[in-house]
Amino acid sequence: MNINFSGVTKIFDPDIVALSNVSFNIEQGEFVYIIGQTGSGKSTLLRLITRELLPTSGVAAVGGFDLRRMRKSDVPYYRRDVGLVAQDFKLIPSLTVYENIAFVMEAMSVPKKIVAERAHDVINQVGLWRRKNMKPSQLSGGEQQRVAIARALANSPSLFIADEPTGNLDFHTAAEVMKILFAINASGVTVVMSTHNQAIVNSSRQRVIELESGRLIRDEKGGTY
Amino acid sequence: MTALKYILRDTWRLIVNHWVLGLLTLITAGVMLWILGITTLFSLNLEHLLSRLESELAVQAYLHKDSTLDIEEIAQRIQDLEYVYSIKIYSPSDSLAKLQEKMGSQSRALDILGDNPIPYNFEIHVRRAEDIDPLVDSLKAMPEVEDVVYAGMVVKRISALSRISSRVAVIMFVLAVIITALVVYNTIHISLYSRREEIAIMYLVGATRAYIATPFVLEGTLLALIGAIIAAGGIVGAYFPGMDMIQANMPLLKSSLLTDKAIIWRFCGLLAGFGATLGWVCSYLVVSRFINSITRPE
């Protein structure tokens, strides 16, 4: 799924400019890091892609669809094709690991048997099968992040959005999470990830988009932090 | 079918997770709907009783003694008046016989009168007590009518009682509906509020608004329905023994009360349907508002 931002500006009340005239194009299957200091507009950019926010001006299009013109009733169907991993995991605390992952498929009315098979696959993929009956509060930060990744993978998305997925993790766990993300990208899924982690960006040499005070100041293929 | 299974499971989870709140809603809805049902039945009985009394109210219109006009024609003109339900013609001899029958052994006193002094007269019935006054005015305006006799004070009291009972029933109905609606609304709102983060996450990962909302709407509908069924059970349990007691102590009212079991069961069915509808409407309103506010993009 490709992403096209053309002159996108986002202003929050009262007159806080989060993004200013940002333009870029991300092709299907790319791995892109969004970097920049805190408050530079990284999360705003990702939330525009997931349509949690709408641009004040400009065009934000994903898969050829202008997100501002998307009908409210189409949003859930769009989001099923976008895997989302957030820094704070966004897991449902009352549900177990298995239920958190099964839920996104149940919302699509997938039959129970297929839900079970697919959940088994993605939980295995992130190495958490033994933890499947635990609640998020019983897991470490790294494990919770892996559950969030498994959930994002459950619907086989074409686009994977990760908002600082290694932000709360130690070096070793962060490396494990990155390994999973690269594997997802290797299967042809577009991955857009915001991060502060210089070591990760510098070691993998992927495309880097850098923001500063809401402006795009660098867009470099094979870039560093 | 698969989605329905998931939705029913989530509804059950909601009820179990908030069982104290649910129980409170159920009890409140049950009590309020019971009050609503009993008040309505009381009012229906009163209306039934009053309509029987009203149907027995009669206005007696007496013609001039020497009236030579066609009695049938006058009767037809009276029948055509707006408030008349039925009319019966009494000839002087019929009236005398009726009076003699009423007086029984004292009827011999009428012999002193010599000639029958009673003129042709009409016994006129109305549908409602409040129709009596305008009818009397219309009758008095007819030149052939010499006198009009009716139970004025009784008519006014019945009319007033009927108005008061209707108003009390309406007030009770509105109060019970408002209180039940508020309780269901608040329960579902608390249920939604305690799960606001989950709802936002659900929407973010691709659940439709209908999939998120339906368990909450079902929870509200189910609680109100169960409350209404409990209320209906309470009504049946209290109404029939109450009616038996009234009939035993006041035999005069026997034929004026609603004691047909089929009617009361039908009424209870309506109450259950009303409770469920009220629960559905309240839950739907609060869920739509809440989900709209939580899923609207900035």
Short mmCIF file of C-alpha atoms in Angstrom, two decimals:
data_model
loop_
_atom_site.label_atom_id
_atom_site.label_comp_id
_atom_site.label_asym_id
_atom_site.label_seq_id
_atom_site.Cartn_x
_atom_site.Cartn_y
_atom_site.Cartn_z
CA MET A 1 0.00 0.00 0.00
CA ASN A 2 1.55 3.31 -1.03
CA ILE A 3 1.28 6.56 0.91
CA ASN A 4 1.16 9.98 -0.69
CA PHE A 5 1.30 13.20 1.31
CA SER A 6 0.99 16.39 -0.68
CA GLY A 7 1.35 19.74 1.10
CA VAL A 8 -0.13 18.35 4.31
CA THR A 9 -0.53 20.82 7.16
CA LYS A 10 -2.05 20.00 10.53
CA ILE A 11 -2.93 22.76 12.96
CA PHE A 12 -4.36 21.98 16.40
CA ASP A 13 -6.42 24.50 18.37
CA PRO A 14 -5.34 27.12 19.26
CA ASP A 15 -2.98 27.66 16.33
CA ILE A 16 -0.45 24.95 17.18
CA VAL A 17 1.17 23.91 13.94
CA ALA A 18 2.05 20.21 14.24
CA LEU A 19 2.87 19.64 10.56
CA SER A 20 3.57 22.25 7.93
CA ASN A 21 3.37 21.62 4.19
CA VAL A 22 4.73 18.07 4.34
CA SER A 23 5.01 16.15 1.07
CA PHE A 24 6.42 12.67 0.39
CA ASN A 25 5.61 9.47 -1.40
CA ILE A 26 6.13 5.97 0.07
CA GLU A 27 5.87 3.02 -2.29
CA GLN A 28 4.45 -0.43 -1.55
CA GLY A 29 6.99 -2.63 0.28
CA GLU A 30 9.25 0.20 1.52
CA PHE A 31 10.64 0.40 5.07
CA VAL A 32 10.70 4.02 6.24
CA TYR A 33 11.91 5.54 9.50
CA ILE A 34 10.32 8.79 10.66
CA ILE A 35 12.79 10.55 12.93
CA GLY A 36 12.95 13.87 14.75
CA GLN A 37 12.93 15.34 18.21
CA THR A 38 9.98 15.11 20.59
CA GLY A 39 7.28 17.46 19.30
CA SER A 40 8.62 17.46 15.74
CA GLY A 41 5.32 15.96 14.41
CA LYS A 42 6.20 12.24 14.05
CA SER A 43 3.13 10.92 15.91
CA THR A 44 0.88 13.45 14.18
CA LEU A 45 2.10 12.17 10.83
CA LEU A 46 1.40 8.55 11.78
CA ARG A 47 -2.02 9.44 13.22
CA LEU A 48 -2.87 11.13 9.93
CA ILE A 49 -2.03 7.89 8.12
CA THR A 50 -4.30 5.88 10.46
CA ARG A 51 -6.99 8.58 10.07
CA GLU A 52 -7.15 9.35 13.77
CA LEU A 53 -6.49 12.90 12.59
CA LEU A 54 -7.52 14.76 9.46
CA PRO A 55 -5.23 17.28 7.73
CA THR A 56 -6.09 20.95 8.07
CA SER A 57 -4.97 21.39 4.46
CA GLY A 58 -3.25 19.34 1.78
CA VAL A 59 -3.95 15.79 0.67
CA ALA A 60 -3.11 12.66 2.68
CA ALA A 61 -3.78 9.62 0.49
CA VAL A 62 -3.20 5.96 1.29
CA GLY A 63 -3.63 3.26 -1.34
CA GLY A 64 -4.94 5.97 -3.68
CA PHE A 65 -7.73 7.05 -1.30
CA ASP A 66 -7.89 10.61 0.01
CA LEU A 67 -8.32 10.02 3.75
CA ARG A 68 -10.22 13.27 4.27
CA ARG A 69 -12.86 12.20 1.75
CA MET A 70 -13.18 8.71 3.18
CA ARG A 71 -16.70 7.99 4.52
CA LYS A 72 -17.00 7.37 8.26
CA SER A 73 -18.46 3.91 7.62
CA ASP A 74 -15.42 2.95 5.49
CA VAL A 75 -12.86 3.80 8.18
CA PRO A 76 -13.01 0.42 10.02
CA TYR A 77 -12.50 -1.45 6.73
CA TYR A 78 -9.52 0.77 5.89
CA ARG A 79 -8.00 0.21 9.32
CA ARG A 80 -8.23 -3.56 8.93
CA ASP A 81 -5.65 -3.19 6.20
CA VAL A 82 -3.39 -1.09 8.41
CA GLY A 83 -1.52 -2.84 11.23
CA LEU A 84 -0.87 -0.44 14.09
CA VAL A 85 1.71 -0.75 16.85
CA ALA A 86 1.86 2.06 19.40
CA GLN A 87 4.47 2.93 22.00
CA ASP A 88 1.88 2.39 24.75
CA PHE A 89 0.83 -0.94 23.11
CA LYS A 90 -2.92 -0.13 23.15
CA LEU A 91 -3.89 -3.60 24.33
CA ILE A 92 -7.26 -4.26 25.95
CA PRO A 93 -6.38 -4.93 29.61
CA SER A 94 -9.39 -7.14 30.39
CA LEU A 95 -8.59 -9.59 27.57
CA THR A 96 -5.88 -12.25 27.43
CA VAL A 97 -3.10 -12.28 24.83
CA TYR A 98 -5.12 -14.71 22.71
CA GLU A 99 -8.34 -12.68 23.06
CA ASN A 100 -6.58 -9.40 22.20
CA ILE A 101 -5.39 -10.95 18.96
CA ALA A 102 -8.57 -12.87 18.21
CA PHE A 103 -10.65 -9.74 18.71
CA VAL A 104 -9.54 -7.98 15.50
CA MET A 105 -10.56 -11.03 13.48
CA GLU A 106 -13.83 -11.48 15.36
CA ALA A 107 -14.70 -7.87 14.50
CA MET A 108 -14.53 -9.00 10.86
CA SER A 109 -16.87 -11.95 11.61
CA VAL A 110 -14.12 -14.48 10.89
CA PRO A 111 -15.32 -17.97 11.99
CA LYS A 112 -13.97 -19.20 15.31
CA LYS A 113 -11.91 -22.03 13.81
CA ILE A 114 -10.05 -19.73 11.43
CA VAL A 115 -9.57 -17.19 14.24
CA ALA A 116 -7.94 -19.91 16.35
CA GLU A 117 -5.62 -21.01 13.54
CA ARG A 118 -4.57 -17.49 12.59
CA ALA A 119 -4.10 -16.43 16.23
CA HIS A 120 -1.94 -19.52 16.78
CA ASP A 121 0.22 -18.55 13.78
CA VAL A 122 0.80 -14.91 14.73
CA ILE A 123 1.36 -15.64 18.44
CA ASN A 124 3.95 -18.23 17.43
CA GLN A 125 5.50 -15.73 15.03
CA VAL A 126 6.22 -13.36 17.93
CA GLY A 127 7.21 -16.25 20.22
CA LEU A 128 4.48 -15.84 22.85
CA TRP A 129 2.43 -19.05 22.60
CA ARG A 130 3.16 -19.98 26.20
CA ARG A 131 1.82 -16.60 27.34
CA LYS A 132 -1.41 -16.79 25.33
CA ASN A 133 -3.69 -17.01 28.37
CA MET A 134 -2.07 -14.16 30.28
CA LYS A 135 -3.46 -10.65 30.61
CA PRO A 136 -1.32 -7.72 29.34
CA SER A 137 -0.62 -6.64 32.94
CA GLN A 138 1.14 -9.98 33.55
CA LEU A 139 3.60 -9.42 30.68
CA SER A 140 6.81 -7.41 30.39
CA GLY A 141 6.98 -4.32 28.14
CA GLY A 142 8.73 -6.25 25.38
CA GLU A 143 6.16 -9.03 25.52
CA GLN A 144 3.30 -6.54 25.39
CA GLN A 145 4.90 -4.93 22.34
CA ARG A 146 5.13 -8.32 20.68
CA VAL A 147 1.43 -8.93 21.42
CA ALA A 148 0.64 -5.59 19.77
CA ILE A 149 2.69 -6.67 16.73
CA ALA A 150 0.90 -10.02 16.60
CA ARG A 151 -2.45 -8.24 16.76
CA ALA A 152 -1.41 -5.90 13.96
CA LEU A 153 -0.41 -8.93 11.89
CA ALA A 154 -3.63 -10.85 12.50
CA ASN A 155 -5.51 -9.35 9.56
CA SER A 156 -2.50 -9.64 7.20
CA PRO A 157 -2.25 -5.88 6.63
CA SER A 158 -0.66 -4.24 3.60
CA LEU A 159 0.63 -1.35 5.68
CA PHE A 160 2.31 -1.53 9.08
CA ILE A 161 2.49 1.63 11.24
CA ALA A 162 4.74 1.52 14.28
CA ASP A 163 4.88 4.55 16.58
CA GLU A 164 8.13 4.26 18.56
CA PRO A 165 7.70 0.52 19.07
CA THR A 166 11.08 0.22 20.79
CA GLY A 167 10.67 3.36 22.92
CA ASN A 168 10.06 1.49 26.17
CA LEU A 169 12.30 -1.49 25.51
CA ASP A 170 15.90 -2.39 26.41
CA PHE A 171 18.44 -2.87 23.63
CA HIS A 172 18.12 -6.64 23.42
CA THR A 173 14.28 -6.65 23.34
CA ALA A 174 14.26 -3.75 20.87
CA ALA A 175 16.50 -5.78 18.56
CA GLU A 176 14.05 -8.71 18.74
CA VAL A 177 11.11 -6.43 17.90
CA MET A 178 13.07 -4.97 14.95
CA LYS A 179 13.82 -8.46 13.69
CA ILE A 180 10.07 -9.13 13.56
CA LEU A 181 9.41 -5.83 11.76
CA PHE A 182 12.06 -6.57 9.12
CA ALA A 183 10.52 -10.00 8.60
CA ILE A 184 7.11 -8.38 8.09
CA ASN A 185 8.64 -5.95 5.57
CA ALA A 186 10.39 -8.80 3.77
CA SER A 187 6.95 -10.30 3.05
CA GLY A 188 6.09 -7.18 1.00
CA VAL A 189 4.29 -5.14 3.67
CA THR A 190 5.01 -1.39 3.76
CA VAL A 191 6.43 -0.46 7.19
CA VAL A 192 6.47 3.11 8.51
CA MET A 193 8.12 3.44 11.91
CA SER A 194 8.83 6.47 14.04
CA THR A 195 11.80 6.22 16.40
CA HIS A 196 14.34 8.00 18.55
CA ASN A 197 16.68 5.03 18.50
CA GLN A 198 19.80 6.09 16.62
CA ALA A 199 21.44 2.65 16.81
CA ILE A 200 18.51 0.95 15.12
CA VAL A 201 18.29 3.54 12.32
CA ASN A 202 22.04 3.59 11.74
CA SER A 203 22.41 -0.20 11.70
CA SER A 204 19.71 -0.94 9.13
CA ARG A 205 20.21 1.94 6.62
CA GLN A 206 16.66 2.25 5.37
CA ARG A 207 14.87 5.31 4.03
CA VAL A 208 14.75 8.10 6.62
CA ILE A 209 12.28 11.00 6.75
CA GLU A 210 13.29 13.63 9.27
CA LEU A 211 10.94 16.19 10.75
CA GLU A 212 11.77 19.34 12.65
CA SER A 213 9.09 21.57 14.17
CA GLY A 214 6.52 20.05 11.84
CA ARG A 215 8.59 20.55 8.65
CA LEU A 216 10.11 17.81 6.54
CA ILE A 217 13.83 18.64 6.49
CA ARG A 218 15.28 15.39 5.11
CA ASP A 219 14.07 12.46 3.00
CA GLU A 220 17.02 10.14 2.36
CA LYS A 221 17.21 6.58 1.08
CA GLY A 222 19.66 4.39 3.03
CA GLY A 223 19.99 7.19 5.54
CA THR A 224 21.24 7.43 9.12
CA TYR A 225 19.94 9.25 12.18
CA MET B 1 -24.34 -15.58 12.36
CA THR B 2 -20.69 -15.61 13.46
CA ALA B 3 -20.83 -11.88 14.25
CA LEU B 4 -24.04 -12.40 16.24
CA LYS B 5 -22.34 -15.07 18.37
CA TYR B 6 -19.45 -12.72 19.13
CA ILE B 7 -21.84 -9.85 19.91
CA LEU B 8 -23.93 -12.01 22.27
CA ARG B 9 -20.76 -13.18 24.02
CA ASP B 10 -19.61 -9.55 24.45
CA THR B 11 -23.06 -8.58 25.77
CA TRP B 12 -22.84 -11.35 28.35
CA ARG B 13 -19.34 -10.17 29.32
CA LEU B 14 -20.61 -6.61 29.78
CA ILE B 15 -23.45 -7.75 32.03
CA VAL B 16 -21.17 -10.00 34.10
CA ASN B 17 -18.43 -7.34 34.41
CA HIS B 18 -20.92 -4.70 35.63
CA TRP B 19 -23.30 -7.01 37.49
CA VAL B 20 -23.78 -4.72 40.53
CA LEU B 21 -24.70 -1.79 38.33
CA GLY B 22 -26.84 -4.08 36.22
CA LEU B 23 -28.68 -5.39 39.26
CA LEU B 24 -29.31 -1.85 40.45
CA THR B 25 -30.70 -0.88 37.04
CA LEU B 26 -32.83 -3.98 36.93
CA ILE B 27 -34.33 -3.29 40.37
CA THR B 28 -34.96 0.39 39.64
CA ALA B 29 -36.46 -0.35 36.23
CA GLY B 30 -38.58 -3.12 37.79
CA VAL B 31 -39.90 -0.89 40.60
CA MET B 32 -40.61 2.07 38.31
CA LEU B 33 -42.34 -0.07 35.70
CA TRP B 34 -44.35 -1.79 38.44
CA ILE B 35 -45.50 1.62 39.69
CA LEU B 36 -46.25 2.61 36.11
CA GLY B 37 -48.24 -0.59 35.54
CA ILE B 38 -50.20 -0.41 38.78
CA THR B 39 -50.99 3.30 38.26
CA THR B 40 -52.16 2.60 34.73
CA LEU B 41 -54.34 -0.30 35.89
CA PHE B 42 -55.78 1.83 38.73
CA SER B 43 -56.52 4.56 36.24
CA LEU B 44 -58.06 2.10 33.76
CA ASN B 45 -60.29 0.70 36.51
CA LEU B 46 -61.35 4.17 37.56
CA GLU B 47 -62.08 5.11 33.96
CA HIS B 48 -64.06 1.89 33.54
CA LEU B 49 -66.02 2.58 36.71
CA LEU B 50 -66.65 6.20 35.75
CA SER B 51 -67.72 5.33 32.23
CA ARG B 52 -70.25 2.88 33.70
CA LEU B 53 -71.54 5.54 36.08
CA GLU B 54 -71.61 8.07 33.30
CA SER B 55 -73.52 5.74 31.02
CA GLU B 56 -76.10 5.43 33.76
CA LEU B 57 -76.46 9.19 34.11
CA ALA B 58 -79.69 10.40 32.55
CA VAL B 59 -81.31 13.74 31.80
CA GLN B 60 -85.07 13.84 32.01
CA ALA B 61 -86.70 16.37 29.64
CA TYR B 62 -90.41 17.14 30.16
CA LEU B 63 -92.56 18.62 27.42
CA HIS B 64 -95.36 21.13 27.97
CA LYS B 65 -98.45 19.32 29.20
CA ASP B 66 -100.62 20.66 26.38
CA SER B 67 -98.04 20.11 23.70
CA THR B 68 -99.67 19.02 20.49
CA LEU B 69 -96.52 18.46 18.50
CA ASP B 70 -95.46 15.14 17.05
CA ILE B 71 -93.59 13.34 19.88
CA GLU B 72 -91.56 11.21 17.47
CA GLU B 73 -90.40 14.32 15.62
CA ILE B 74 -89.27 16.01 18.88
CA ALA B 75 -87.51 12.81 19.92
CA GLN B 76 -85.65 12.76 16.60
CA ARG B 77 -84.59 16.39 17.04
CA ILE B 78 -83.24 15.59 20.49
CA GLN B 79 -81.51 12.47 19.18
CA ASP B 80 -79.78 14.70 16.60
CA LEU B 81 -78.25 16.88 19.32
CA GLU B 82 -74.45 16.55 19.57
CA TYR B 83 -74.13 14.96 23.00
CA VAL B 84 -76.98 12.47 22.94
CA TYR B 85 -76.06 8.78 23.15
CA SER B 86 -79.57 7.32 23.47
CA ILE B 87 -83.10 8.48 24.06
CA LYS B 88 -86.18 6.79 25.42
CA ILE B 89 -89.71 8.16 25.13
CA TYR B 90 -92.07 7.93 28.11
CA SER B 91 -95.77 8.57 27.60
CA PRO B 92 -97.72 10.06 30.55
CA SER B 93 -99.19 6.64 31.37
CA ASP B 94 -95.75 4.93 31.18
CA SER B 95 -94.32 7.60 33.47
CA LEU B 96 -97.11 7.18 35.97
CA ALA B 97 -96.73 3.40 35.98
CA LYS B 98 -92.98 3.83 36.53
CA LEU B 99 -93.60 6.22 39.40
CA GLN B 100 -96.15 3.89 40.96
CA GLU B 101 -93.68 1.04 40.71
CA LYS B 102 -91.01 3.13 42.40
CA MET B 103 -93.33 4.25 45.20
CA GLY B 104 -94.59 0.75 45.88
CA SER B 105 -97.20 0.63 48.66
CA GLN B 106 -97.25 4.45 48.86
CA SER B 107 -98.39 4.73 45.24
CA ARG B 108 -102.01 5.13 46.34
CA ALA B 109 -101.14 8.69 47.29
CA LEU B 110 -100.98 9.41 43.56
CA ASP B 111 -104.73 8.84 43.31
CA ILE B 112 -105.26 12.17 45.08
CA LEU B 113 -103.86 13.88 42.01
CA GLY B 114 -106.83 12.84 39.91
CA ASP B 115 -105.79 13.27 36.29
CA ASN B 116 -102.28 12.11 35.41
CA PRO B 117 -100.19 15.30 35.71
CA ILE B 118 -97.07 13.90 34.06
CA PRO B 119 -96.47 15.11 30.49
CA TYR B 120 -94.63 13.26 27.70
CA ASN B 121 -90.96 13.09 28.65
CA PHE B 122 -87.67 11.70 27.44
CA GLU B 123 -84.93 9.87 29.28
CA ILE B 124 -81.70 10.91 27.55
CA HIS B 125 -78.32 9.26 28.07
CA VAL B 126 -74.91 10.77 27.29
CA ARG B 127 -71.48 9.16 26.76
CA ARG B 128 -69.53 11.37 29.16
CA ALA B 129 -70.53 13.25 32.29
CA GLU B 130 -69.12 16.50 30.93
CA ASP B 131 -71.65 16.32 28.05
CA ILE B 132 -74.55 16.83 30.46
CA ASP B 133 -74.27 20.61 30.90
CA PRO B 134 -74.22 21.53 27.19
CA LEU B 135 -77.04 19.04 26.57
CA VAL B 136 -79.17 20.63 29.30
CA ASP B 137 -78.55 24.07 27.77
CA SER B 138 -79.62 22.79 24.35
CA LEU B 139 -82.74 21.16 25.78
CA LYS B 140 -83.72 24.29 27.73
CA ALA B 141 -83.44 26.28 24.52
CA MET B 142 -86.14 24.12 22.88
CA PRO B 143 -89.59 25.80 23.15
CA GLU B 144 -91.40 22.44 23.48
CA VAL B 145 -89.43 21.54 26.61
CA GLU B 146 -90.91 22.80 29.83
CA ASP B 147 -88.44 21.41 32.33
CA VAL B 148 -85.15 19.55 32.48
CA VAL B 149 -84.23 17.44 35.49
CA TYR B 150 -80.77 15.96 36.08
CA ALA B 151 -78.33 15.16 38.90
CA GLY B 152 -76.16 18.24 38.47
CA MET B 153 -73.77 17.85 41.43
CA VAL B 154 -73.15 14.15 40.79
CA VAL B 155 -72.34 14.95 37.19
CA LYS B 156 -69.86 17.64 38.17
CA ARG B 157 -68.12 15.43 40.77
CA ILE B 158 -67.80 12.48 38.43
CA SER B 159 -66.50 14.77 35.74
CA ALA B 160 -63.90 16.28 38.11
CA LEU B 161 -62.84 12.88 39.42
CA SER B 162 -62.41 11.63 35.88
CA ARG B 163 -60.21 14.61 34.99
CA ILE B 164 -58.07 14.24 38.13
CA SER B 165 -57.58 10.52 37.64
CA SER B 166 -56.51 11.06 34.03
CA ARG B 167 -54.03 13.75 35.06
CA VAL B 168 -52.56 11.66 37.88
CA ALA B 169 -52.14 8.74 35.50
CA VAL B 170 -50.38 10.93 32.94
CA ILE B 171 -48.07 12.42 35.61
CA MET B 172 -47.22 8.98 36.99
CA PHE B 173 -46.61 7.68 33.49
CA VAL B 174 -44.26 10.54 32.61
CA LEU B 175 -42.40 10.28 35.94
CA ALA B 176 -41.94 6.51 35.66
CA VAL B 177 -40.74 6.81 32.06
CA ILE B 178 -38.28 9.60 32.89
CA ILE B 179 -36.83 7.81 35.93
CA THR B 180 -36.51 4.46 34.13
CA ALA B 181 -34.97 6.16 31.09
CA LEU B 182 -32.47 8.09 33.23
CA VAL B 183 -31.40 4.99 35.14
CA VAL B 184 -30.87 2.93 31.98
CA TYR B 185 -29.12 5.87 30.29
CA ASN B 186 -26.73 6.33 33.22
CA THR B 187 -25.98 2.61 33.57
CA ILE B 188 -25.02 2.32 29.92
CA HIS B 189 -23.08 5.58 30.12
CA ILE B 190 -21.05 4.28 33.08
CA SER B 191 -20.55 0.98 31.28
CA LEU B 192 -19.31 2.85 28.21
CA TYR B 193 -17.17 5.27 30.20
CA SER B 194 -15.42 2.48 32.06
CA ARG B 195 -14.53 0.93 28.70
CA ARG B 196 -13.78 4.13 26.77
CA GLU B 197 -10.15 3.15 26.13
CA GLU B 198 -11.17 -0.29 24.91
CA ILE B 199 -13.74 1.27 22.60
CA ALA B 200 -11.13 3.61 21.13
CA ILE B 201 -8.73 0.67 20.63
CA MET B 202 -11.47 -1.46 19.06
CA TYR B 203 -12.25 1.30 16.57
CA LEU B 204 -8.55 1.81 15.87
CA VAL B 205 -7.99 -1.83 14.98
CA GLY B 206 -10.94 -2.01 12.60
CA ALA B 207 -14.11 -2.83 14.56
CA THR B 208 -17.18 -1.18 13.04
CA ARG B 209 -19.27 1.19 15.12
CA ALA B 210 -22.18 -1.25 14.97
CA TYR B 211 -20.00 -4.10 16.24
CA ILE B 212 -18.81 -1.95 19.17
CA ALA B 213 -22.23 -0.45 19.94
CA THR B 214 -24.52 -3.49 19.70
CA PRO B 215 -23.45 -5.23 22.94
CA PHE B 216 -24.04 -2.00 24.91
CA VAL B 217 -27.46 -1.47 23.31
CA LEU B 218 -28.36 -5.10 23.97
CA GLU B 219 -27.21 -4.75 27.59
CA GLY B 220 -29.55 -1.76 28.14
CA THR B 221 -32.45 -3.40 26.32
CA LEU B 222 -32.04 -6.67 28.20
CA LEU B 223 -31.82 -5.00 31.63
CA ALA B 224 -34.97 -2.95 30.95
CA LEU B 225 -36.78 -6.01 29.54
CA ILE B 226 -35.94 -8.17 32.57
CA GLY B 227 -36.95 -5.25 34.83
CA ALA B 228 -40.27 -5.03 32.96
CA ILE B 229 -40.86 -8.80 33.23
CA ILE B 230 -40.22 -8.64 36.98
CA ALA B 231 -42.62 -5.67 37.16
CA ALA B 232 -45.24 -7.63 35.20
CA GLY B 233 -44.85 -10.57 37.60
CA GLY B 234 -45.27 -8.16 40.53
CA ILE B 235 -48.38 -6.67 38.95
CA VAL B 236 -50.03 -10.07 38.42
CA GLY B 237 -49.06 -11.04 41.98
CA ALA B 238 -50.61 -7.91 43.48
CA TYR B 239 -53.51 -7.14 41.13
CA PHE B 240 -55.66 -10.26 41.28
CA PRO B 241 -55.57 -10.66 45.10
CA GLY B 242 -56.25 -6.90 45.36
CA MET B 243 -59.27 -7.20 43.06
CA ASP B 244 -60.58 -10.21 45.01
CA MET B 245 -60.33 -8.19 48.23
CA ILE B 246 -62.13 -5.16 46.75
CA GLN B 247 -64.91 -7.33 45.33
CA ALA B 248 -65.38 -9.13 48.64
CA ASN B 249 -65.68 -5.85 50.55
CA MET B 250 -67.50 -3.77 47.93
CA PRO B 251 -69.86 -6.04 45.96
CA LEU B 252 -71.40 -3.00 44.24
CA LEU B 253 -68.19 -2.48 42.30
CA LYS B 254 -68.06 -6.09 41.12
CA SER B 255 -69.16 -5.50 37.56
CA SER B 256 -67.28 -2.21 37.23
CA LEU B 257 -63.73 -3.57 37.68
CA LEU B 258 -61.32 -5.02 35.14
CA THR B 259 -60.91 -8.62 36.18
CA ASP B 260 -60.54 -10.36 32.83
CA LYS B 261 -57.27 -12.30 33.14
CA ALA B 262 -56.63 -12.21 29.40
CA ILE B 263 -56.73 -8.39 29.43
CA ILE B 264 -54.33 -8.19 32.39
CA TRP B 265 -51.87 -10.67 30.80
CA ARG B 266 -52.03 -8.71 27.56
CA PHE B 267 -51.38 -5.55 29.54
CA CYS B 268 -48.32 -7.19 31.16
CA GLY B 269 -47.05 -8.21 27.72
CA LEU B 270 -47.41 -4.62 26.56
CA LEU B 271 -45.55 -3.41 29.66
CA ALA B 272 -42.65 -5.81 28.94
CA GLY B 273 -42.54 -4.61 25.33
CA PHE B 274 -42.67 -1.01 26.49
CA GLY B 275 -39.81 -1.61 28.96
CA ALA B 276 -37.64 -3.25 26.31
CA THR B 277 -38.35 -0.44 23.83
CA LEU B 278 -37.54 2.19 26.43
CA GLY B 279 -34.26 0.40 27.25
CA TRP B 280 -33.39 0.13 23.57
CA VAL B 281 -34.09 3.80 22.83
CA CYS B 282 -32.10 5.05 25.86
CA SER B 283 -29.15 2.73 25.20
CA TYR B 284 -29.11 3.57 21.51
CA LEU B 285 -29.07 7.30 22.23
CA VAL B 286 -26.27 7.16 24.80
CA VAL B 287 -24.16 4.69 22.78
CA SER B 288 -24.41 6.71 19.55
CA ARG B 289 -23.51 9.92 21.32
CA PHE B 290 -20.60 8.34 23.18
CA ILE B 291 -19.15 6.44 20.22
CA ASN B 292 -19.52 9.51 18.01
CA SER B 293 -17.52 11.59 20.46
CA ILE B 294 -14.81 8.98 20.94
CA THR B 295 -14.30 8.04 17.27
CA ARG B 296 -14.51 11.47 15.65
CA PRO B 297 -11.15 12.35 14.05
CA GLU B 298 -9.65 15.65 15.22
#
